[in-house]
CSV table of C-alpha atoms in Angstrom, one decimal:
chain,number,residue,atom,x,y,z
A,1,MET,CA,85.1,78.2,100.1
A,2,LYS,CA,82.3,77.1,102.3
A,3,ASN,CA,78.9,76.7,100.5
A,4,LEU,CA,80.6,77.3,97.2
A,5,LEU,CA,78.3,74.8,95.4
A,6,GLN,CA,75.1,75.6,97.2
A,7,SER,CA,73.5,76.9,94.0
A,8,GLN,CA,74.4,73.5,92.3
A,9,SER,CA,72.9,71.3,95.0
A,10,ALA,CA,70.3,68.7,94.2
A,11,ASN,CA,67.1,70.4,95.3
A,12,GLU,CA,63.9,71.8,94.0
A,13,ASN,CA,65.7,74.9,92.6
A,14,ASN,CA,68.0,72.8,90.5
A,15,SER,CA,67.0,72.6,86.8
A,16,LYS,CA,67.8,68.9,86.8
A,17,TRP,CA,65.6,68.2,89.9
A,18,ASN,CA,62.7,66.4,88.1
A,19,ASN,CA,65.2,64.1,86.4
A,20,ILE,CA,67.2,63.5,89.6
A,21,ILE,CA,64.2,62.3,91.6
A,22,GLN,CA,62.7,60.3,88.7
A,23,ARG,CA,61.9,56.6,89.5
A,24,ASN,CA,61.3,53.8,87.1
A,25,LYS,CA,58.1,52.7,88.8
A,26,SER,CA,55.7,54.2,91.3
A,27,LEU,CA,57.2,53.5,94.7
A,28,TYR,CA,54.6,52.8,97.3
A,29,GLN,CA,53.6,55.8,99.4
A,30,ARG,CA,52.8,56.1,103.1
A,31,ASN,CA,50.3,58.8,104.1
A,32,ASN,CA,52.5,59.7,107.2
A,33,ASP,CA,55.9,59.4,105.5
A,34,ILE,CA,58.1,62.3,106.8
A,35,ARG,CA,61.2,61.3,104.7
A,36,SER,CA,62.7,63.1,101.7
A,37,GLU,CA,63.1,61.2,98.4
A,38,PHE,CA,66.7,60.4,99.1
A,39,GLU,CA,66.1,59.4,102.7
A,40,ARG,CA,63.6,56.9,101.4
A,41,ASP,CA,66.2,55.6,99.0
A,42,TYR,CA,68.7,55.3,101.9
A,43,THR,CA,66.4,53.3,104.1
A,44,ARG,CA,65.5,51.0,101.3
A,45,ILE,CA,69.2,50.3,100.7
A,46,ILE,CA,70.1,49.6,104.3
A,47,HIS,CA,67.1,47.3,104.7
A,48,SER,CA,68.2,45.2,101.7
A,49,LYS,CA,69.9,41.9,102.1
A,50,ALA,CA,72.5,42.9,99.5
A,51,TYR,CA,73.7,45.7,101.7
A,52,ARG,CA,73.8,43.5,104.8
A,53,ARG,CA,76.0,41.0,103.0
A,54,LEU,CA,78.7,43.6,102.4
A,55,LYS,CA,80.0,43.0,106.0
A,56,HIS,CA,81.3,39.5,104.9
A,57,LYS,CA,82.8,40.6,101.6
A,58,THR,CA,86.5,41.3,101.0
A,59,GLN,CA,87.7,44.9,100.6
A,60,VAL,CA,91.4,44.2,99.9
A,61,PHE,CA,92.6,41.7,102.4
A,62,PHE,CA,90.9,38.2,102.4
A,63,SER,CA,89.8,36.7,105.7
A,64,PRO,CA,92.0,38.6,108.1
A,65,GLU,CA,92.2,37.4,111.6
A,66,ASN,CA,92.4,40.9,112.9
A,67,ASP,CA,88.8,42.2,113.4
A,68,HIS,CA,89.9,45.8,112.7
A,69,ILE,CA,90.9,45.3,109.1
A,70,CYS,CA,88.5,46.9,106.6
A,71,THR,CA,85.7,44.9,105.0
A,72,ARG,CA,83.5,46.0,102.2
A,73,ILE,CA,80.8,47.4,104.5
A,74,GLU,CA,83.3,49.4,106.5
A,75,HIS,CA,84.6,50.9,103.2
A,76,VAL,CA,81.1,51.9,102.3
A,77,THR,CA,80.7,53.6,105.7
A,78,LEU,CA,84.0,55.4,105.2
A,79,VAL,CA,83.0,56.7,101.8
A,80,GLU,CA,79.7,57.9,103.2
A,81,SER,CA,81.5,59.8,105.9
A,82,ILE,CA,84.0,61.5,103.5
A,83,SER,CA,81.2,62.3,101.1
A,84,TYR,CA,79.2,63.9,103.9
A,85,THR,CA,82.1,66.1,105.0
A,86,ILE,CA,82.8,67.3,101.5
A,87,ALA,CA,79.1,67.8,100.6
A,88,LYS,CA,78.3,69.6,103.8
A,89,TYR,CA,81.2,72.0,103.4
A,90,LEU,CA,80.5,72.8,99.8
A,91,GLY,CA,76.7,73.3,100.3
A,92,LEU,CA,75.6,70.2,98.4
A,93,ASN,CA,72.8,67.7,99.3
A,94,ALA,CA,74.3,65.4,101.9
A,95,GLU,CA,71.2,63.2,101.9
A,96,LEU,CA,71.9,62.3,98.3
A,97,THR,CA,75.6,61.6,98.9
A,98,LYS,CA,74.6,59.4,101.8
A,99,ALA,CA,72.3,57.3,99.7
A,100,ILE,CA,74.7,57.0,96.8
A,101,ALA,CA,77.7,56.2,99.0
A,102,THR,CA,75.8,53.6,101.0
A,103,ALA,CA,74.6,51.8,97.8
A,104,HIS,CA,77.7,52.4,95.7
A,105,ASP,CA,79.3,48.9,96.2
A,106,ILE,CA,76.1,46.9,96.5
A,107,GLY,CA,77.0,45.1,93.3
A,108,HIS,CA,80.4,43.9,94.4
A,109,SER,CA,81.2,40.2,94.1
A,110,PRO,CA,82.8,38.0,96.8
A,111,PHE,CA,86.6,38.2,97.1
A,112,GLY,CA,86.9,41.9,96.2
A,113,HIS,CA,88.3,43.1,92.9
A,114,GLN,CA,89.9,39.7,92.2
A,115,GLY,CA,86.6,38.1,92.4
A,116,GLU,CA,85.2,40.7,90.1
A,117,LYS,CA,87.9,39.9,87.5
A,118,ILE,CA,87.2,36.2,87.7
A,119,LEU,CA,83.5,36.6,87.3
A,120,SER,CA,84.1,38.9,84.3
A,121,GLU,CA,86.3,36.2,82.7
A,122,ILE,CA,83.5,33.7,83.1
A,123,SER,CA,80.8,36.2,81.9
A,124,LYS,CA,82.8,37.1,78.8
A,125,LYS,CA,83.3,33.4,77.9
A,126,GLU,CA,79.7,32.3,78.6
A,127,ILE,CA,77.5,35.3,77.7
A,128,GLY,CA,79.8,37.5,75.8
A,129,LYS,CA,79.9,40.6,78.1
A,130,ASN,CA,82.0,41.9,80.9
A,131,PHE,CA,81.0,41.8,84.5
A,132,TRP,CA,81.8,45.0,86.5
A,133,HIS,CA,80.5,45.8,89.9
A,134,GLU,CA,79.1,49.3,89.1
A,135,LYS,CA,76.9,47.9,86.3
A,136,ASN,CA,76.0,45.0,88.5
A,137,GLY,CA,75.0,47.4,91.3
A,138,LEU,CA,72.6,49.2,89.0
A,139,GLU,CA,71.1,45.9,87.9
A,140,TYR,CA,70.8,44.6,91.4
A,141,VAL,CA,68.8,47.6,92.7
A,142,ASP,CA,66.7,47.7,89.5
A,143,LYS,CA,66.0,44.0,88.9
A,144,ILE,CA,67.3,41.7,91.6
A,145,GLU,CA,67.1,43.0,95.1
A,146,LEU,CA,63.6,42.7,96.6
A,147,LEU,CA,61.8,44.2,99.6
A,148,GLU,CA,58.4,43.6,101.0
A,149,THR,CA,55.9,46.5,100.7
A,150,PRO,CA,53.5,47.2,103.6
A,151,ASN,CA,51.0,44.9,101.8
A,152,GLY,CA,53.5,42.1,101.7
A,153,GLU,CA,54.3,42.2,97.9
A,154,LEU,CA,57.9,41.9,96.7
A,155,GLN,CA,59.2,44.9,94.8
A,156,ASN,CA,62.6,46.0,93.6
A,157,LEU,CA,64.3,48.9,95.3
A,158,ASP,CA,63.1,51.5,92.7
A,159,LEU,CA,65.6,54.1,93.6
A,160,THR,CA,65.7,57.7,92.2
A,161,TYR,CA,67.7,58.4,89.1
A,162,GLY,CA,70.2,60.4,91.1
A,163,VAL,CA,71.1,57.5,93.3
A,164,ARG,CA,71.1,55.0,90.5
A,165,ASP,CA,73.3,57.2,88.4
A,166,GLY,CA,75.7,57.6,91.4
A,167,ILE,CA,76.0,53.8,91.7
A,168,ILE,CA,76.9,53.1,88.1
A,169,SER,CA,79.1,56.3,87.8
A,170,HIS,CA,81.1,55.9,90.9
A,171,CYS,CA,84.2,54.1,89.5
A,172,GLY,CA,87.0,55.3,91.7
A,173,GLU,CA,89.8,54.6,89.2
A,174,ILE,CA,89.8,58.2,88.0
A,175,ASP,CA,92.7,60.0,86.4
A,176,GLU,CA,91.3,63.5,86.1
A,177,ARG,CA,92.4,66.2,88.5
A,178,CYS,CA,89.0,67.9,88.1
A,179,LEU,CA,85.6,66.4,87.9
A,180,LYS,CA,82.3,68.0,86.9
A,181,PRO,CA,78.9,66.5,86.4
A,182,ARG,CA,77.6,65.8,82.9
A,183,THR,CA,74.6,67.7,81.6
A,184,GLU,CA,72.9,64.9,79.7
A,185,TYR,CA,70.1,62.9,81.2
A,186,ILE,CA,70.8,59.5,79.7
A,187,ASP,CA,69.5,55.9,79.9
A,188,LEU,CA,71.9,54.4,82.4
A,189,TYR,CA,71.8,51.1,80.6
A,190,ASN,CA,73.7,52.8,77.8
A,191,TYR,CA,76.9,52.5,80.0
A,192,GLU,CA,79.2,50.0,78.3
A,193,LYS,CA,82.3,50.3,80.5
A,194,PRO,CA,83.3,51.8,83.9
A,195,ASN,CA,84.0,55.5,84.0
A,196,GLN,CA,82.4,56.0,80.6
A,197,TYR,CA,80.4,59.1,81.8
A,198,ALA,CA,80.7,61.6,84.6
A,199,PRO,CA,78.0,61.4,87.2
A,200,TYR,CA,74.8,63.5,86.5
A,201,THR,CA,75.0,65.4,89.9
A,202,TRP,CA,77.7,67.2,91.8
A,203,GLU,CA,76.8,64.8,94.7
A,204,GLY,CA,77.6,61.8,92.5
A,205,CYS,CA,81.0,63.4,91.7
A,206,VAL,CA,81.7,63.8,95.4
A,207,VAL,CA,81.0,60.1,96.0
A,208,LYS,CA,83.2,59.2,93.1
A,209,ILE,CA,86.1,61.1,94.5
A,210,ALA,CA,85.5,60.0,98.1
A,211,ASP,CA,85.6,56.4,96.9
A,212,LYS,CA,89.1,56.9,95.6
A,213,ILE,CA,90.7,58.8,98.5
A,214,SER,CA,89.0,56.5,101.1
A,215,TYR,CA,90.6,53.3,99.9
A,216,LEU,CA,94.1,54.9,99.2
A,217,GLY,CA,94.4,55.9,102.9
A,218,ARG,CA,92.7,52.9,104.5
A,219,ASP,CA,94.5,50.3,102.5
A,220,ILE,CA,97.8,51.7,103.6
A,221,ALA,CA,96.7,51.8,107.2
A,222,ASP,CA,95.5,48.2,107.0
A,223,ALA,CA,98.7,47.0,105.3
A,224,ILE,CA,100.8,48.6,108.1
A,225,THR,CA,98.6,46.8,110.7
A,226,LEU,CA,99.1,43.5,108.9
A,227,GLY,CA,102.8,44.0,108.5
A,228,ILE,CA,102.7,44.1,104.7
A,229,LEU,CA,104.2,47.5,104.8
A,230,ASP,CA,107.2,48.1,107.1
A,231,LYS,CA,110.3,49.8,105.9
A,232,LYS,CA,108.5,50.9,102.8
A,233,THR,CA,106.6,53.4,104.9
A,234,THR,CA,109.6,55.7,104.5
A,235,ASP,CA,108.5,56.3,100.9
A,236,LEU,CA,105.1,57.4,102.2
A,237,TYR,CA,106.7,60.3,104.2
A,238,GLU,CA,108.3,61.4,100.9
A,239,PHE,CA,105.1,61.1,98.9
A,240,LEU,CA,103.0,62.9,101.5
A,241,LYS,CA,105.6,65.4,102.4
A,242,LEU,CA,105.2,64.8,106.1
A,243,SER,CA,107.8,65.1,108.8
A,244,LYS,CA,109.0,61.9,110.4
A,245,ASN,CA,107.3,63.1,113.7
A,246,THR,CA,103.9,62.8,112.0
A,247,LYS,CA,102.1,59.5,112.4
A,248,ILE,CA,100.9,58.0,109.1
A,249,ASN,CA,97.4,56.8,109.5
A,250,ASN,CA,94.1,57.0,107.7
A,251,THR,CA,92.9,60.3,109.2
A,252,VAL,CA,96.1,62.1,108.4
A,253,ILE,CA,95.9,61.0,104.7
A,254,LEU,CA,92.2,61.8,104.4
A,255,ASN,CA,92.6,65.2,106.0
A,256,ILE,CA,95.3,66.1,103.4
A,257,PHE,CA,93.1,65.3,100.4
A,258,ILE,CA,89.7,66.5,101.7
A,259,ASN,CA,91.0,69.9,102.7
A,260,ASP,CA,92.8,70.3,99.4
A,261,LEU,CA,89.7,69.3,97.4
A,262,CYS,CA,87.5,71.8,99.2
A,263,GLU,CA,90.1,74.6,98.8
A,264,ASN,CA,90.6,74.1,95.1
A,265,THR,CA,87.1,73.3,93.9
A,266,THR,CA,85.4,75.9,91.6
A,267,ILE,CA,82.1,75.9,89.7
A,268,GLU,CA,84.0,76.4,86.5
A,269,GLN,CA,86.6,73.6,86.9
A,270,GLY,CA,84.6,71.3,89.1
A,271,LEU,CA,85.7,69.3,92.1
A,272,SER,CA,89.5,69.9,91.9
A,273,PHE,CA,92.7,68.9,93.6
A,274,SER,CA,95.8,71.0,93.4
A,275,GLU,CA,98.5,69.8,91.0
A,276,GLU,CA,100.7,68.9,94.0
A,277,LYS,CA,98.0,66.8,95.8
A,278,PHE,CA,96.9,65.2,92.5
A,279,GLU,CA,100.5,64.1,91.9
A,280,MET,CA,100.5,62.8,95.5
A,281,ILE,CA,97.4,60.7,94.8
A,282,ASN,CA,98.9,59.2,91.7
A,283,ASN,CA,102.1,58.4,93.6
A,284,LEU,CA,100.1,56.7,96.4
A,285,LYS,CA,98.1,54.8,93.9
A,286,SER,CA,101.3,53.4,92.2
A,287,PHE,CA,102.7,52.7,95.6
A,288,ASN,CA,99.7,50.8,96.7
A,289,TYR,CA,99.6,48.7,93.6
A,290,LYS,CA,103.2,47.7,93.8
A,291,ASN,CA,103.4,47.2,97.6
A,292,ILE,CA,99.9,46.1,98.6
A,293,TYR,CA,97.6,44.9,95.8
A,294,LEU,CA,100.4,43.1,93.9
A,295,ALA,CA,102.3,42.0,97.1
A,296,GLU,CA,102.9,38.2,97.3
A,297,LYS,CA,100.8,37.9,100.5
A,298,THR,CA,97.8,39.6,98.7
A,299,VAL,CA,97.9,37.7,95.4
A,300,ASN,CA,98.5,34.2,96.9
A,301,SER,CA,94.8,33.7,97.3
A,302,ILE,CA,93.8,34.5,93.6
A,303,GLU,CA,94.1,30.8,92.5
A,304,TYR,CA,91.9,29.8,95.4
A,305,PHE,CA,89.3,32.4,94.4
A,306,LYS,CA,89.4,31.1,90.8
A,307,LEU,CA,88.9,27.6,91.9
A,308,ILE,CA,85.9,28.4,94.1
A,309,LEU,CA,84.0,30.7,91.6
A,310,ASN,CA,84.6,28.6,88.6
A,311,LYS,CA,83.5,25.4,90.4
A,312,ILE,CA,80.3,27.0,91.6
A,313,PHE,CA,79.5,28.5,88.2
A,314,TYR,CA,80.1,25.4,86.1
A,315,PHE,CA,78.4,23.2,88.7
A,316,LEU,CA,75.2,25.4,88.4
A,317,LYS,CA,75.5,25.6,84.7
A,318,GLU,CA,75.3,21.8,84.5
A,319,THR,CA,72.0,22.0,86.3
A,320,PHE,CA,70.5,23.5,83.1
A,321,TYR,CA,71.1,20.1,81.4
A,322,ASN,CA,70.8,17.7,84.3
A,323,LYS,CA,69.3,19.1,87.5
A,324,ASN,CA,68.6,15.7,89.0
A,325,LYS,CA,72.2,14.5,88.7
A,326,MET,CA,73.7,17.7,90.2
A,327,GLU,CA,71.1,17.7,93.0
A,328,LYS,CA,72.4,14.4,94.1
A,329,ILE,CA,75.9,15.8,94.4
A,330,CYS,CA,75.0,19.0,96.2
A,331,PRO,CA,71.3,19.3,97.0
A,332,TYR,CA,71.7,22.4,99.2
A,333,LEU,CA,73.3,24.6,96.5
A,334,VAL,CA,70.9,23.4,93.7
A,335,ASN,CA,67.8,24.0,95.9
A,336,ASP,CA,69.0,27.4,97.1
A,337,PHE,CA,69.7,28.5,93.5
A,338,GLU,CA,66.3,27.2,92.4
A,339,ASP,CA,64.6,29.1,95.3
A,340,TRP,CA,66.5,32.2,94.3
A,341,LEU,CA,65.4,31.9,90.7
A,342,LYS,CA,61.7,31.6,91.5
A,343,ASN,CA,61.6,35.3,92.4
A,344,TYR,CA,62.6,36.2,88.8
A,345,TRP,CA,60.8,33.5,86.8
A,346,ASN,CA,57.6,32.9,88.7
A,347,LEU,CA,57.0,36.0,90.7
A,348,GLU,CA,53.3,36.4,91.1
A,349,ARG,CA,52.0,39.4,89.2
A,350,ASN,CA,49.3,41.8,90.4
A,351,GLU,CA,48.6,45.5,90.2
A,352,GLU,CA,50.8,46.3,93.2
A,353,ASN,CA,53.7,44.2,92.0
A,354,LYS,CA,55.2,45.7,88.9
A,355,ASN,CA,58.4,43.7,88.7
A,356,GLU,CA,59.2,42.1,85.4
A,357,VAL,CA,60.3,38.6,84.6
A,358,ILE,CA,64.0,39.1,83.7
A,359,PHE,CA,65.1,35.5,82.8
A,360,ASN,CA,63.8,33.0,80.3
A,361,LYS,CA,64.3,29.6,82.0
A,362,GLU,CA,64.7,27.8,78.7
A,363,ASP,CA,67.5,30.1,77.4
A,364,LEU,CA,71.0,29.0,78.3
A,365,LYS,CA,72.5,32.5,78.1
A,366,ASP,CA,69.8,33.8,80.5
A,367,TYR,CA,70.5,30.9,82.8
A,368,CYS,CA,74.2,31.7,82.8
A,369,GLN,CA,73.4,35.4,83.5
A,370,ALA,CA,71.2,34.3,86.4
A,371,ILE,CA,74.1,32.3,87.8
A,372,ILE,CA,76.4,35.3,87.6
A,373,TYR,CA,73.9,37.5,89.5
A,374,TYR,CA,73.5,34.7,92.1
A,375,ILE,CA,77.3,34.3,92.7
A,376,ALA,CA,77.9,38.0,92.7
A,377,GLY,CA,75.5,38.3,95.6
A,378,MET,CA,77.4,35.7,97.7
A,379,THR,CA,79.6,36.6,100.7
A,380,ASP,CA,83.1,35.2,100.8
A,381,ASN,CA,82.1,32.7,103.5
A,382,TYR,CA,79.0,31.5,101.6
A,383,ALA,CA,81.0,31.0,98.4
A,384,ILE,CA,83.6,28.9,100.3
A,385,GLU,CA,80.9,26.9,102.0
A,386,MET,CA,79.2,26.1,98.7
A,387,TYR,CA,82.5,25.1,97.2
A,388,ASN,CA,83.2,22.8,100.1
A,389,LYS,CA,79.7,21.3,99.8
A,390,ILE,CA,80.2,20.5,96.1
A,391,ILE,CA,83.5,18.7,96.7
A,392,SER,CA,82.7,16.9,100.0
A,393,PHE,CA,81.1,13.5,100.4
């Protein structure tokens, strides 16, 4: 039903409103600013370097020659579009979904989910904790990414709680047919694993679901384009219950799930799929894992990713003990990392700049954490370039 959730929208009439718009610090104000709180978040996100680097990060398929295969930034745009459609129809705050969707993958590592797994293996071994892109996204906007204020000082993005919550709560690997927001206003750093809590807002729930249905459809379309799927597409007609006269493409798949979600959602149950379409989603997910994500063509590059990320990490770790030696081997990488670190160890403090020093340069675990953050921010191309610089003469 159109505008079904209007009474639940993130606005001044919502009992959660003050929590939703809460910021960690006092974001600078312009006297002539005409934007809403979430519009301000959105513009800070798209002006950030972390957002811009998404255009050179893998979504699923690494380094495709075809320019029309989805990259991470296109996926983000698609999630934003789907979220907008759902939020607009249900009467929710589309400005909030836009900001969450645009920022939701800002913490992704190079080389997609395979890169994320490799960094997590390194992180568990070296600092005793998992790396996961939702948590890294929260830490990036809170601690790492910097923008200049109108006065020229560097500040973190300082996003609203509603957007920050949407980032860490967006895990698309959901198994529930229905999704409702949680009622508790929690410290987001209490998250210990992906999908531990439901989002705090209905808008966050919309982005979480949009993330899932966006990649299911687009990954199939890209796999068909690349020739990874051919005769197997006959299974898709069975899963989707489509006639053979219907073209299987991303818009057809998305239309099925978006309409079903909007038709079956209730305030009592939450954002809901029908039993039939939810089974269809699970069948498609299994199909994608078997025929796309675990296909030989897709997994052949994993060892290459491991080689690159491990080499960069342990090269930089060695600079903790012997910077001069490593600088002779690859001065560009050592100096770039050192320049990056200066923002978090030596950032000049004044009344306008309220960022905190987050690393202790003398602590090895902090140093390793800094390397993880640094590598996670790399594009695929930059990581490959740095690897080649390390091994070249």
